[in-house]
Amino acid sequence: MEPISAQPRRYTVEEYVALEEVSAQRHEYFEGEVYAISGATSRHNLIAQNCAFALRQGVRGKGCKVFLESVQLAVQKNQYYTYPDVFVTCHPDDQREERIMRHPVLIIEILSPSTADHDRSWKFNQYKQLPSLQYYVLVSQHTCLVEWFRREPSGVWSFTPLGELTDTLELPELALTLRVADIYDEIDIAPMRAQPPMER
């Protein structure tokens, strides 16, 4: 993720929102700076579609909405705005919004070589500040590996790696089960090794 220019100017949130309304490319916003988001691979796109389709089928009729990577999420008001690969919101305030959502229950990021470390560390720490967020899921593009983080009742985040197509994610807040096989549907994916290489 690189600044929009070599010496980026600082934007107000209003300027950023106006930019996104007319720009052909998506940008993240963090504390006044705007960063261009690079395009995704076909594999990345297919996995995102699989996740969104499975979730949409599961939350149908439950008052929830599933969004792909073209809808903004306000992580911190007036400070951090981004575009998760896939997310679900069930909050009534978000049902009335058109462009910017604020109350996700689940966020899925599909790992790419350039963003994997960033998604696991810095971005996850930002997402943790969202009171509504219950699940954070990282999906490998190249190995059958889904990294599943859950906010426990104590507030502590637990971690479960899922490396088999028969594994499932139980999501009681959404009253659904997400299968790893559905995430990788029609994707030629390598099995997870005993110690899978981290994406770089």
Coordinates of C-alpha atoms in Angstrom, one line a residue:
M1 CA 0.0 0.0 0.0
E2 CA 1.6 3.3 -1.1
P3 CA 0.6 6.9 -0.7
I4 CA -1.3 8.4 -3.6
S5 CA 1.7 10.6 -4.3
A6 CA 5.4 10.7 -3.4
Q7 CA 4.8 13.6 -1.0
P8 CA 1.1 13.0 -0.1
R9 CA -1.0 16.0 0.9
R10 CA -3.3 15.7 3.8
Y11 CA -7.0 15.3 3.1
T12 CA -10.0 16.0 5.2
V13 CA -12.5 13.1 5.5
E14 CA -14.9 15.2 3.3
E15 CA -12.3 15.6 0.6
Y16 CA -11.5 11.9 0.8
V17 CA -15.2 10.9 0.4
A18 CA -15.6 13.3 -2.5
L19 CA -12.5 11.7 -4.1
E20 CA -13.9 8.2 -3.8
E21 CA -17.2 9.2 -5.4
V22 CA -15.4 10.2 -8.7
S23 CA -12.2 8.0 -8.7
A24 CA -12.0 4.9 -10.8
Q25 CA -9.6 3.4 -8.2
R26 CA -10.3 2.7 -4.6
H27 CA -8.2 4.3 -1.8
E28 CA -7.7 3.9 1.9
Y29 CA -7.7 6.8 4.3
F30 CA -5.6 7.0 7.4
E31 CA -5.2 10.1 9.6
G32 CA -5.3 12.5 6.6
E33 CA -3.3 10.5 4.1
V34 CA -4.8 8.6 1.1
Y35 CA -3.4 5.4 -0.2
A36 CA -4.3 3.7 -3.5
I37 CA -5.4 0.1 -3.3
S38 CA -3.9 -2.2 -5.9
G39 CA -6.0 -4.5 -8.0
A40 CA -6.6 -8.2 -7.1
T41 CA -5.8 -11.5 -8.9
S42 CA -8.5 -13.6 -10.4
R43 CA -8.0 -16.2 -7.7
H44 CA -8.4 -13.5 -5.0
N45 CA -11.6 -12.4 -6.7
L46 CA -13.1 -15.9 -7.0
I47 CA -12.4 -16.6 -3.3
A48 CA -14.1 -13.3 -2.3
Q49 CA -17.1 -14.2 -4.5
N50 CA -17.3 -17.7 -2.9
C51 CA -17.2 -16.2 0.6
A52 CA -19.8 -13.6 -0.2
F53 CA -22.1 -16.1 -1.9
A54 CA -21.9 -18.6 1.0
L55 CA -22.5 -15.9 3.6
R56 CA -25.4 -14.3 1.6
Q57 CA -27.1 -17.7 1.4
G58 CA -26.7 -18.1 5.2
V59 CA -27.9 -14.7 6.3
R60 CA -30.8 -14.4 3.9
G61 CA -33.9 -13.2 5.7
K62 CA -31.9 -12.4 8.9
G63 CA -31.7 -8.6 8.5
C64 CA -28.0 -8.8 7.5
K65 CA -26.1 -7.6 4.5
V66 CA -22.9 -9.0 2.9
F67 CA -20.6 -6.6 1.0
L68 CA -17.6 -7.2 -1.3
E69 CA -14.6 -5.0 -1.7
S70 CA -16.2 -2.0 -3.3
V71 CA -18.1 -0.8 -0.1
Q72 CA -16.3 1.3 2.5
L73 CA -15.9 0.6 6.2
A74 CA -15.3 3.3 8.7
V75 CA -13.0 1.7 11.2
Q76 CA -12.3 4.8 13.2
K77 CA -14.5 7.9 12.5
N78 CA -12.5 10.7 10.8
Q79 CA -9.3 8.6 11.0
Y80 CA -9.4 5.3 9.2
Y81 CA -11.5 4.2 6.2
T82 CA -10.9 1.1 4.1
Y83 CA -12.4 -1.6 1.9
P84 CA -12.4 -5.1 3.4
D85 CA -12.5 -7.9 0.9
V86 CA -15.8 -9.2 2.4
F87 CA -17.8 -8.2 5.4
V88 CA -21.2 -8.7 7.0
T89 CA -23.2 -6.2 9.0
C90 CA -26.5 -6.7 10.7
H91 CA -26.8 -3.3 12.4
P92 CA -29.9 -1.2 11.6
D93 CA -27.9 2.0 11.1
D94 CA -25.9 0.2 8.3
Q95 CA -29.1 -0.9 6.6
R96 CA -29.9 2.7 5.8
E97 CA -26.4 3.6 4.5
E98 CA -25.4 3.7 0.9
R99 CA -21.6 4.1 0.9
I100 CA -20.0 3.8 4.3
M101 CA -20.7 1.1 6.8
R102 CA -19.7 1.2 10.5
H103 CA -20.8 -2.0 12.4
P104 CA -19.4 -5.2 10.9
V105 CA -19.9 -8.5 12.6
L106 CA -17.5 -10.4 10.4
I107 CA -14.6 -9.3 8.2
I108 CA -12.8 -11.5 5.7
E109 CA -9.5 -10.5 4.2
I110 CA -7.9 -12.7 1.4
L111 CA -4.2 -12.7 1.8
S112 CA -1.9 -11.6 -1.0
P113 CA 1.9 -11.6 -1.0
S114 CA 2.1 -7.8 -0.5
T115 CA -0.5 -7.5 2.2
A116 CA -0.4 -10.7 4.3
D117 CA 1.7 -9.3 7.1
H118 CA -0.2 -6.0 7.2
D119 CA -3.5 -7.8 7.4
R120 CA -2.4 -10.1 10.2
S121 CA -0.9 -7.4 12.4
W122 CA -1.6 -3.6 11.8
K123 CA -5.0 -4.0 10.1
F124 CA -6.2 -6.5 12.6
N125 CA -5.3 -4.2 15.5
Q126 CA -7.3 -1.5 13.9
Y127 CA -10.3 -3.8 13.3
K128 CA -10.3 -4.9 16.9
Q129 CA -11.4 -1.4 17.9
L130 CA -14.8 -2.0 16.3
P131 CA -17.2 -3.0 19.1
S132 CA -19.5 -4.9 16.7
L133 CA -16.8 -7.1 15.3
Q134 CA -17.0 -10.7 16.4
Y135 CA -15.0 -12.6 13.7
Y136 CA -11.9 -11.8 11.6
V137 CA -11.0 -14.4 8.9
L138 CA -7.9 -14.5 6.8
V139 CA -7.9 -16.8 3.8
S140 CA -4.8 -18.0 2.0
Q141 CA -4.9 -17.9 -1.8
H142 CA -2.3 -20.6 -2.3
T143 CA -2.7 -23.1 0.5
C144 CA -5.8 -24.6 2.1
L145 CA -5.6 -22.4 5.2
V146 CA -8.2 -20.3 6.9
E147 CA -7.1 -18.3 9.9
W148 CA -10.1 -17.7 12.2
F149 CA -10.1 -15.2 15.0
R150 CA -13.1 -14.9 17.4
R151 CA -13.9 -12.4 20.1
E152 CA -14.7 -14.4 23.2
P153 CA -17.2 -13.2 25.8
S154 CA -14.3 -12.1 27.9
G155 CA -13.2 -9.8 25.1
V156 CA -10.1 -11.8 24.3
W157 CA -9.5 -12.9 20.7
S158 CA -9.1 -16.7 20.2
F159 CA -7.4 -18.2 17.1
T160 CA -8.1 -21.3 15.2
P161 CA -6.3 -22.4 12.0
L162 CA -8.4 -24.5 9.6
G163 CA -6.5 -26.5 7.1
E164 CA -9.0 -29.1 5.8
L165 CA -11.8 -28.7 3.3
T166 CA -14.0 -30.5 5.7
D167 CA -13.4 -27.9 8.5
T168 CA -16.2 -25.4 9.4
L169 CA -16.5 -22.0 11.0
E170 CA -19.4 -21.8 13.4
L171 CA -20.8 -18.3 13.5
P172 CA -23.6 -18.2 16.2
E173 CA -24.1 -14.4 15.9
L174 CA -25.1 -15.0 12.3
A175 CA -26.8 -18.3 13.0
L176 CA -24.8 -20.0 10.2
T177 CA -21.9 -22.4 9.5
L178 CA -19.3 -21.5 6.9
R179 CA -17.5 -24.4 5.3
V180 CA -13.9 -24.2 4.2
A181 CA -14.9 -26.2 1.2
D182 CA -17.3 -23.4 0.2
I183 CA -14.6 -20.8 0.5
Y184 CA -12.4 -22.7 -1.9
D185 CA -15.2 -23.9 -4.2
E186 CA -13.8 -24.5 -7.7
I187 CA -10.4 -23.2 -6.6
D188 CA -7.4 -25.5 -7.3
I189 CA -5.9 -25.2 -3.8
A190 CA -2.8 -27.0 -2.4
P191 CA -3.3 -28.9 0.9
M192 CA -1.9 -27.3 4.0
R193 CA 1.5 -28.7 5.0
A194 CA 2.5 -29.5 8.6
Q195 CA 4.0 -26.0 8.8
P196 CA 2.6 -24.0 6.0
P197 CA 4.8 -21.2 4.7
M198 CA 3.6 -17.7 5.6
E199 CA 2.5 -15.6 2.7
R200 CA 4.9 -12.8 1.9

